[in-house]
Amino acid sequence: MLEIRDLHVKFHNRDREAVAGISLTIGDGEIVGLVGESGSGKSVTAMSIAGLLPRKQCDLSGDILLDGEDLLHAPRSALRQIHGRKIGVVFQEPMSAMDPLMKVGEQVGEVLRIHTDLDKNQRRARVLEVMEAVDLHNPEEVYNKYPHELSGGMLQRAMIAAAIVIQPALLLLDEPTTALDVTIQAQILELLKKLNAEQGISMLFISHNLNVVRKLCRRVAVMQRGVLVEEGSTDRVFFDPQHPYTKRLIDAIPTRHGKETV
Amino acid sequence: MKYALKRIFMLVLTMVIVSFLTFLAFELISGDPAEAMLGTEATPERLAALREELGLNRPFLVRYASWLAGFVSGDLGVSLRYRQPVWDLIAPKLEITLCLCLASFVLITAVSIPLAIWSYRWTGTVFEAVRTAFNQLCMAVPPFFTGILMTYLFGIVLRLFVPGDFPDLHTRFGEAMVHLFFAAVCLGIPRTAMTVRMMRSTVISEMQKAYVRTAISRGNDRHAVLTRHVLKNSLTSAITFLGQTMAELIGGSVVVEQVFGIPGLGRLLVYSISTRDYPVVQTVVVILAFWVVLAGTLADLINQQVDPRLRLGGAA
Ligand SMILES: Nc1ncnc2c1ncn2[C@@H]1O[C@H](COP(=O)(O)OP(=O)(O)O)[C@@H](O)[C@H]1O
Ligand SMILES: [Mg+2]
């Protein structure tokens, strides 16, 4: 359903390409992990898919196809139809990713306002339904809150709700749990698993932590300095890493699991 | 609501402090009002009698309290120069100056917000250089100079108003407003330019924020990002800035009133200072201080409505 072919991204103010020839596919209902240390180009990859790169400041080449539709070379106006409707994005810092002056419920329903003909009441009903689905309890109450009145974990649930409210085909998750503490992190991962199982949404899950990826994704790609150095089933990559960089990433995980493999 | 009450209490408290300091300062600088009223040839008996009559023999704090009570009830004392109640002297001038400042404020607000949006949209086009230059020009040219040009052009050449001959505000309201309009424009030009520049840079910095990226990822176009998210987020700094503008306008009005021959507070103040008419000066100082504090309070109260984060502690 998503196919990236030989993607290159070069910022004008950088010598090196941020993304230097990546090819990756995500199948229907699949969750693919993308790991790599900070600065390796994971976010830039995700932003190219979501069309959020500043086009005037970089050169893009290659192809990104979503259900056969070209995302990279389409005009902005056509892309806006795809953003939000077919692709939902969840960012790392839920607090800064939300408009501080807009009620959480309105932000969750914003995609519906832009892409559907639903009236206010219908939108509200749908928003409450989705809030329930992402385990936000008391959705009525949460609807009327402003972002600063919610915890990081609740906000990230709301961000996820906003991203899936219109049932997009693909969810891009750019380090969605990095800013959260460990218990909340685990809950969010459970939630994503549930959404994937129940609604069949495909996901690209980005993290610098291979251990987190392992809990969620069956397939993982390892990124270093703008290229994919390794790709395969998560278990295979985790227990039998081929590339020295992957080995280093695994060794860097400060958990029991990491040591078991040594 | 609680927040509003707190803010209003602060305003009252500030005004009490300001009035106290003003009263104290004028006690120190103005010397003996009885002597000032009667002149140097007055006999000691007459001076003593007047002092008694004016209540000057009472302790300082008592005199302050009675002055404050008089202030609140509208009894501001008598002008040494005109021998008229201060309030009768000030009220008609204050009316004119308030009209001038409010007109200027409305112009600044109505013009600068759309201009700021335009000028943001022009970023990166050929208009940008022109806009920047024009903006700097507007900030750099002082109101008295534009005032001189405008009285010449609109007053003497086009005869839209008569410089120096200000129509009565009550009987010839329309003509008076025309006169005030040109003065308000002069007064407002530099502040408009500053507001535009300030708002533009606020919008630009808001545009860099993460929530904008989220808004784009949902399919908002440039226009919707601006109108639905960024403008509201830029509003609080604009309101604070406009509050300061409102406070500063009354100071700027002094010069503009001179240029346009408008018999407002500014003229009275300048005259009263030069003739050491302290009861008048004292009252004007308190009024000006009140205006400044009021502007700040209003800006805070409006901001608190715009931004729920400012309601913390006052919401419950
Ligand atoms: N807007 C930008 N302008 C210039 N360089 C950028 C920009 N965004 C990202 N980069 C560069 O691209 C590289 C990859 O960044 P990124 O994708 O954010 O890494 P990460 O894997 O941590 O998400 C980094 O070297 C970064 O400095
Ligand atoms: Mg990143």
XYZ file of C-alpha atoms and ligand atoms in Angstrom:
606
model
C 0.000 0.000 0.000
C 2.914 2.401 0.690
C 5.912 2.081 -1.527
C 9.037 4.206 -1.249
C 11.484 3.855 -4.132
C 14.969 5.270 -3.986
C 14.060 8.367 -1.961
C 16.654 11.119 -1.757
C 16.298 14.284 0.296
C 18.943 16.949 0.337
C 18.618 20.201 2.259
C 20.197 23.156 0.516
C 22.059 24.192 3.640
C 23.581 20.736 4.224
C 26.411 19.011 2.374
C 25.239 15.483 3.004
C 21.891 14.079 1.913
C 19.551 13.654 4.897
C 18.003 10.678 3.110
C 20.276 9.000 0.608
C 18.337 6.455 -1.383
C 15.782 4.616 0.694
C 13.412 1.950 -0.540
C 10.757 0.564 1.776
C 7.302 -0.900 1.472
C 4.519 -1.185 3.991
C 1.804 -3.734 3.344
C -1.882 -3.453 4.191
C -2.400 -3.621 7.930
C 1.292 -3.951 8.579
C 3.308 -2.136 11.251
C 6.829 -1.432 10.113
C 9.435 -0.110 12.506
C 12.109 2.378 11.519
C 15.001 2.659 13.936
C 18.252 4.524 13.962
C 20.100 6.925 16.140
C 19.139 10.554 16.315
C 19.980 12.458 13.136
C 19.934 9.373 10.927
C 17.071 10.723 8.793
C 14.033 8.944 10.215
C 11.936 12.069 10.671
C 12.890 13.417 7.275
C 11.697 10.133 5.746
C 8.383 10.390 7.556
C 7.979 14.063 6.662
C 8.579 13.264 2.994
C 5.715 10.791 3.112
C 3.487 13.277 4.914
C 4.487 16.102 2.567
C 5.663 18.253 5.462
C 9.148 19.086 4.246
C 9.817 22.712 3.325
C 9.963 22.217 -0.420
C 11.821 25.420 -1.099
C 14.661 24.399 1.194
C 15.363 20.932 -0.141
C 15.589 18.741 -3.230
C 13.563 15.572 -3.355
C 13.835 12.684 -5.763
C 12.528 9.146 -6.042
C 8.941 7.957 -5.704
C 6.514 7.629 -2.854
C 3.352 5.792 -3.828
C 0.311 5.387 -1.628
C -2.077 2.865 -3.183
C -0.469 3.720 -6.497
C -0.930 7.472 -6.042
C 2.227 9.552 -6.332
C 2.801 11.599 -3.168
C 6.128 13.157 -3.984
C 5.371 14.876 -7.256
C 1.713 15.759 -6.800
C 0.762 19.437 -6.529
C 0.141 20.836 -3.041
C -3.608 21.115 -3.526
C -3.895 17.438 -4.417
C -1.658 16.526 -1.509
C -3.879 18.356 0.959
C -6.650 15.918 0.053
C -4.352 13.072 1.005
C -3.006 14.601 4.201
C -5.226 13.925 7.094
C -7.665 11.918 4.991
C -5.369 9.067 4.032
C -2.330 9.697 6.198
C -2.416 10.526 9.887
C 0.691 11.757 11.670
C 1.580 11.602 15.354
C 4.601 13.541 16.547
C 6.988 13.205 19.417
C 5.960 16.070 21.701
C 2.184 16.030 22.076
C 2.184 19.263 24.064
C 3.862 21.358 21.389
C 2.149 19.498 18.544
C -1.235 20.755 19.745
C -2.558 24.245 19.288
C -2.541 25.608 22.864
C -5.592 27.795 22.267
C -7.917 25.245 20.677
C -10.009 22.772 22.639
C -8.691 19.226 22.432
C -11.969 17.930 21.042
C -11.948 20.462 18.235
C -8.401 19.506 17.346
C -9.321 15.849 17.262
C -12.218 16.680 14.952
C -10.298 19.093 12.744
C -9.642 16.517 10.035
C -13.377 15.849 9.814
C -14.089 19.554 9.452
C -11.618 19.803 6.593
C -12.352 16.592 4.725
C -15.980 15.678 5.364
C -19.431 17.236 5.163
C -20.350 16.177 8.674
C -22.023 18.904 10.695
C -20.868 19.983 14.109
C -22.939 17.491 16.058
C -21.998 14.576 13.860
C -18.338 15.522 14.162
C -18.636 15.761 17.886
C -20.262 12.348 18.108
C -17.495 10.825 16.002
C -14.783 12.537 18.074
C -16.267 11.209 21.306
C -16.429 7.739 19.790
C -12.752 7.845 18.773
C -11.698 9.259 22.133
C -13.372 6.256 23.702
C -11.501 3.983 21.292
C -8.119 5.391 22.345
C -9.039 4.818 25.995
C -9.589 8.445 26.893
C -12.105 8.106 29.664
C -14.709 10.828 30.190
C -14.470 11.923 26.554
C -17.123 14.584 27.136
C -14.884 16.203 29.686
C -11.680 15.805 27.668
C -13.407 17.309 24.625
C -13.662 20.698 26.289
C -10.196 20.748 27.816
C -7.280 22.755 26.518
C -3.970 20.938 25.940
C -2.298 22.382 29.032
C -4.991 20.803 31.180
C -4.116 17.238 30.120
C -1.163 14.982 30.915
C 1.369 14.018 28.242
C -0.056 10.515 27.978
C -3.632 11.756 27.546
C -2.502 14.296 24.980
C -0.715 11.643 22.979
C -3.887 9.543 23.026
C -5.755 12.590 21.792
C -3.157 13.079 19.035
C -3.627 9.467 18.012
C -7.385 9.972 18.085
C -6.983 13.020 15.842
C -4.835 11.043 13.434
C -7.272 8.121 13.092
C -10.604 9.910 13.430
C -11.176 9.745 9.676
C -9.835 6.179 9.401
C -6.764 6.865 7.283
C -4.972 4.110 5.451
C -1.610 4.914 6.998
C -0.467 6.201 10.354
C 2.979 7.772 10.666
C 4.248 7.691 14.229
C 7.419 9.709 14.717
C 8.776 8.731 18.127
C 5.301 8.936 19.667
C 6.401 7.498 23.011
C 9.833 9.065 23.411
C 8.607 12.006 25.473
C 6.491 9.818 27.772
C 7.482 7.879 30.858
C 7.812 4.114 30.704
C 4.389 2.981 31.955
C 2.579 5.399 29.678
C 4.859 4.292 26.854
C 3.760 0.678 27.328
C 0.079 1.703 27.374
C 0.438 3.649 24.143
C 2.137 0.675 22.474
C -0.757 -1.550 23.592
C -3.194 0.961 22.204
C -1.446 1.051 18.828
C -1.441 -2.731 18.700
C -5.159 -2.760 19.438
C -5.938 -0.157 16.773
C -3.927 -2.092 14.247
C -5.694 -5.340 15.104
C -9.205 -3.868 15.237
C -9.101 -1.341 12.437
C -6.322 -2.703 10.244
C -4.522 0.644 9.966
C -1.012 0.340 8.512
C 1.667 2.088 10.535
C 5.189 3.329 10.196
C 6.549 3.411 13.716
C 9.713 5.430 14.209
C 11.935 5.132 17.241
C 15.553 5.334 18.215
C 14.913 2.494 20.624
C 14.975 -0.941 19.033
C 13.470 -2.473 22.139
C 10.343 -0.370 21.837
C 10.030 -1.245 18.168
C 10.336 -4.910 19.019
C 7.206 -4.784 21.173
C 5.096 -3.526 18.320
C 6.462 -4.321 14.876
C 6.915 -7.563 13.080
C 9.200 -5.998 10.521
C 11.895 -3.387 11.094
C 14.263 -1.280 9.014
C 17.473 0.073 10.488
C 18.611 3.477 9.308
C 22.039 5.057 9.536
C 23.173 8.321 7.989
C 20.306 8.426 5.499
C 20.432 4.843 4.274
C 18.845 1.581 5.375
C 21.605 -0.711 6.539
C 19.395 -3.635 7.484
C 15.823 -4.732 7.080
C 13.909 -7.836 8.063
C 11.672 -9.473 10.620
C 12.123 -7.893 14.019
C 13.101 -11.154 15.686
C 15.701 -11.916 13.070
C 17.211 -8.423 13.237
C 17.162 -8.494 17.013
C 18.691 -11.912 17.569
C 20.871 -12.143 14.495
C 21.911 -8.626 13.459
C 23.949 -8.592 10.254
C 25.221 -5.029 10.273
C 27.673 -3.753 12.900
C 25.544 -0.615 13.353
C 22.524 -2.750 14.281
C 24.652 -4.653 16.764
C 25.697 -1.404 18.340
C 22.061 -0.265 18.586
C 21.129 -3.498 20.329
C 24.063 -3.279 22.709
C 23.022 0.233 23.580
C 19.682 -0.988 24.954
C 20.025 -0.961 28.724
C 17.654 -3.865 29.419
C 17.760 -7.497 30.309
C 16.711 -8.439 26.817
C 19.663 -6.661 25.303
C 22.109 -8.613 27.442
C 20.458 -11.961 26.770
C 21.522 -11.772 23.161
C 25.164 -11.142 23.937
C -13.947 36.020 37.317
C -11.785 35.709 40.391
C -8.873 36.760 38.239
C -10.741 39.826 37.016
C -11.539 40.895 40.572
C -7.929 40.409 41.560
C -6.803 42.487 38.618
C -9.235 45.273 39.440
C -8.112 45.226 43.055
C -4.536 45.597 41.793
C -5.617 48.555 39.713
C -7.186 50.282 42.690
C -4.170 49.539 44.847
C -1.798 50.910 42.212
C -3.868 54.052 41.940
C -3.809 54.587 45.711
C -0.033 54.277 45.693
C 0.332 56.548 42.675
C -1.955 59.166 44.180
C -0.092 59.029 47.480
C 3.274 59.498 45.815
C 1.887 62.289 43.692
C 0.427 64.030 46.717
C 3.701 63.648 48.586
C 5.761 64.926 45.669
C 3.587 67.997 45.228
C 3.724 68.694 48.957
C 7.480 68.834 48.650
C 7.775 70.890 45.482
C 4.819 73.228 45.625
C 5.595 75.052 48.874
C 2.822 76.946 50.584
C -0.411 77.099 48.559
C -1.708 79.959 50.684
C 1.295 82.039 49.780
C 0.940 81.031 46.162
C -2.682 82.160 46.145
C -2.239 85.435 47.991
C 1.118 86.492 46.589
C 4.162 87.703 48.527
C 2.634 90.936 49.858
C -0.029 89.156 51.890
C -0.136 89.920 55.588
C 0.746 87.114 58.010
C -2.785 87.276 59.443
C -4.432 86.736 56.088
C -2.026 83.894 55.302
C -2.795 82.199 58.600
C -6.526 82.605 57.994
C -6.296 81.086 54.509
C -4.159 78.223 55.778
C -6.794 77.488 58.349
C -9.509 77.726 55.702
C -7.660 75.385 53.313
C -6.991 72.947 56.133
C -3.244 73.183 55.710
C -2.608 72.931 59.435
C -3.908 69.382 59.622
C -1.464 66.441 59.660
C -0.145 65.224 56.300
C -2.021 61.925 56.220
C -5.299 63.581 57.088
C -4.828 66.061 54.272
C -3.987 63.191 51.920
C -7.124 61.315 52.946
C -9.331 64.336 52.421
C -7.700 65.066 49.072
C -8.267 61.466 48.022
C -11.886 61.617 49.172
C -12.307 64.844 47.214
C -10.713 63.200 44.196
C -13.126 60.301 44.284
C -16.131 62.580 44.690
C -14.980 64.906 41.927
C -13.805 67.766 44.152
C -10.256 68.280 42.951
C -9.575 71.675 44.455
C -9.244 75.055 42.800
C -6.825 76.129 40.098
C -4.370 78.716 41.394
C -4.232 80.375 38.021
C -7.820 80.380 36.841
C -9.504 80.390 40.273
C -11.876 77.776 38.917
C -12.588 74.293 40.212
C -9.932 72.037 38.693
C -12.495 69.560 37.432
C -14.418 72.237 35.484
C -11.150 73.210 33.884
C -10.019 69.708 33.031
C -13.261 67.985 32.009
C -13.786 69.642 28.585
C -10.080 69.245 27.710
C -10.032 65.654 28.850
C -13.030 64.957 26.653
C -11.194 66.213 23.583
C -7.986 64.370 24.375
C -9.854 61.129 25.018
C -11.600 61.495 21.644
C -8.233 62.049 19.983
C -6.574 59.085 21.660
C -9.471 56.717 21.127
C -9.768 57.707 17.465
C -6.070 57.120 17.048
C -6.269 53.806 18.869
C -9.132 52.572 16.706
C -7.234 53.600 13.565
C -4.067 51.849 14.725
C -5.904 48.641 15.554
C -8.080 48.602 12.453
C -5.189 49.299 10.102
C -2.298 47.415 11.634
C -3.826 43.963 11.970
C -4.812 43.574 8.287
C -1.549 45.220 7.248
C 0.421 42.792 9.375
C -1.300 39.861 7.672
C -0.671 41.296 4.237
C 2.886 42.069 5.022
C 3.336 38.517 6.247
C 1.944 37.231 2.975
C 4.323 39.431 1.035
C 7.331 37.773 2.634
C 9.735 36.792 -0.116
C 8.130 38.905 -2.830
C 9.308 42.162 -4.381
C 6.855 44.016 -2.159
C 8.796 43.009 0.892
C 11.637 45.479 0.366
C 9.182 48.280 -0.371
C 7.138 47.393 2.665
C 10.174 47.288 4.938
C 11.398 50.661 3.743
C 7.958 52.245 4.084
C 7.526 50.743 7.521
C 10.826 52.176 8.706
C 9.964 55.544 7.258
C 6.670 55.583 9.152
C 8.405 54.725 12.383
C 11.154 57.258 11.885
C 9.152 60.362 11.032
C 7.955 62.043 14.235
C 4.255 62.931 14.576
C 4.914 66.680 14.880
C 6.541 66.654 11.454
C 3.743 64.699 9.740
C 1.467 67.015 11.709
C 3.008 70.097 10.144
C 2.745 68.550 6.671
C -0.850 67.531 7.229
C -2.014 70.852 8.641
C -0.484 72.454 5.595
C -1.953 70.019 3.065
C -5.379 69.262 4.538
C -5.790 72.432 6.564
C -4.361 75.269 4.524
C -4.412 73.932 0.958
C -7.482 71.688 0.956
C -9.288 73.559 3.749
C -10.771 70.455 5.316
C -10.236 71.982 8.738
C -8.908 75.205 10.176
C -5.641 74.680 12.054
C -5.781 76.361 15.442
C -9.535 76.868 15.341
C -11.000 73.799 16.940
C -14.793 73.509 16.584
C -16.821 72.958 19.720
C -17.063 69.243 20.382
C -20.739 69.370 21.339
C -22.302 71.809 18.907
C -20.142 71.031 15.854
C -19.306 67.400 16.457
C -18.742 66.401 12.820
C -16.293 69.215 12.090
C -14.499 68.573 15.348
C -14.111 64.916 14.424
C -12.626 65.842 11.024
C -10.096 68.014 12.825
C -9.368 65.216 15.279
C -9.161 62.619 12.514
C -6.079 64.170 10.931
C -4.432 64.586 14.306
C -5.279 60.972 15.160
C -3.667 59.804 11.915
C -0.451 61.700 12.733
C -0.436 60.352 16.224
C -1.082 56.816 15.019
C 1.335 56.424 12.098
C 4.495 55.458 14.014
C 2.633 53.163 16.376
C 0.823 51.522 13.458
C 4.146 50.815 11.801
C 5.517 49.371 15.034
C 2.448 47.217 15.563
C 2.662 45.876 12.014
C 6.307 45.005 12.456
C 5.746 43.423 15.814
C 2.732 41.383 14.670
C 4.484 40.251 11.546
C 7.419 38.889 13.489
C 5.053 37.222 15.959
C 3.225 35.507 13.092
C 6.543 34.416 11.592
C 7.732 32.924 14.865
C 4.368 31.230 15.480
C 4.626 29.703 12.002
C 7.781 27.860 13.113
C 5.972 26.135 15.939
C 5.162 22.440 15.993
C 1.386 22.880 16.089
C 1.551 24.472 12.652
C 3.099 21.314 11.258
C 0.284 19.336 12.861
C -2.270 21.643 11.301
C -0.691 21.188 7.867
C -0.568 17.426 8.345
C -4.342 17.497 8.755
C -4.793 19.121 5.376
C -5.188 22.789 6.348
C -4.053 25.112 3.574
C -1.896 28.159 4.229
C -4.889 30.395 4.708
C -6.580 28.063 7.184
C -3.364 27.578 9.138
C -3.159 31.344 9.491
C -6.775 32.104 10.295
C -7.636 29.073 12.386
C -4.455 28.672 14.385
C -1.674 31.192 14.013
C -3.614 34.445 14.278
C -5.252 33.517 17.530
C -1.903 32.488 18.934
C -0.387 35.797 17.843
C -3.201 37.767 19.376
C -2.030 37.904 22.976
C 1.226 39.630 22.151
C -0.639 42.011 19.844
C -3.095 42.871 22.615
C -0.308 43.496 25.109
C 1.397 45.712 22.572
C -1.814 47.582 21.801
C -2.322 48.087 25.526
C 1.063 49.775 25.714
C 0.160 51.767 22.646
C -3.010 53.018 24.278
C -0.971 54.038 27.323
C 1.582 55.896 25.242
C -0.878 57.686 22.980
C -1.903 60.136 25.653
C 1.708 61.230 26.067
C 2.133 61.602 22.311
C -1.085 63.585 22.107
C 0.502 66.554 23.903
C 2.713 67.394 20.925
C 0.101 66.656 18.290
C -2.444 68.877 20.040
C 0.052 71.718 19.866
C 0.641 71.242 16.139
C -3.053 71.027 15.271
C -4.149 73.690 17.725
C -6.413 71.353 19.628
C -7.401 72.641 23.083
C -6.904 69.330 24.862
C -5.307 68.186 28.046
C -1.807 68.551 26.605
C -2.077 72.290 26.188
C -3.571 72.752 29.623
C -0.821 70.641 31.118
C 1.972 72.565 29.415
C 0.436 75.869 30.468
C -0.191 74.723 34.033
C 3.352 73.463 34.416
C 4.819 76.741 33.189
C 2.617 78.757 35.554
C 3.129 76.352 38.468
C -0.570 75.701 38.772
C 0.036 72.658 40.970
C -3.535 71.562 41.735
C -4.126 71.209 37.989
C -0.804 69.483 37.311
C -1.341 67.124 40.214
C -4.749 66.074 38.927
C -3.509 65.596 35.378
C -0.637 63.421 36.633
C -3.084 61.169 38.453
C -5.382 60.984 35.424
C -2.482 60.056 33.151
C -1.333 57.387 35.584
C -4.852 56.006 35.779
C -5.019 55.838 31.998
C -1.773 53.875 31.803
C -2.754 51.429 34.526
C -6.211 51.020 33.022
C -4.757 50.208 29.594
C -2.531 47.514 31.080
C -5.378 46.037 33.101
C -7.710 45.918 30.107
C -5.036 44.232 27.982
C -4.485 41.627 30.691
C -8.189 40.949 31.093
C -8.714 40.522 27.352
C -5.648 38.301 27.048
C -6.952 36.141 29.799
C -10.099 35.584 27.748
C -8.064 34.714 24.661
C -5.554 32.380 26.275
C -6.889 29.754 28.692
C -3.383 29.183 30.043
C -3.556 32.620 31.643
C -6.702 31.607 33.476
C -4.757 29.274 35.760
C -5.532 29.976 39.359
C -8.477 32.149 38.451
C -10.631 29.584 36.675
C -12.175 27.877 39.681
N 14.691 21.628 7.977
C 15.938 21.119 7.906
N 16.935 21.856 7.344
C 18.182 21.364 7.269
N 18.560 20.163 7.717
C 17.632 19.373 8.274
C 16.270 19.809 8.409
N 15.573 18.841 9.021
C 16.449 17.826 9.253
N 17.683 18.138 8.817
C 18.866 17.282 8.878
O 18.580 16.032 8.364
C 19.216 15.018 9.103
C 18.233 13.964 9.532
O 17.366 14.535 10.516
P 16.127 13.753 11.126
O 15.396 13.052 10.066
O 15.378 14.728 11.943
O 16.825 12.697 12.098
P 16.110 11.669 13.072
O 16.519 10.342 12.587
O 16.660 11.957 14.416
O 14.647 11.902 13.006
C 19.911 15.682 10.263
O 21.285 15.772 9.962
C 19.285 17.022 10.307
O 20.214 17.984 10.753
Mg 13.359 12.612 14.601
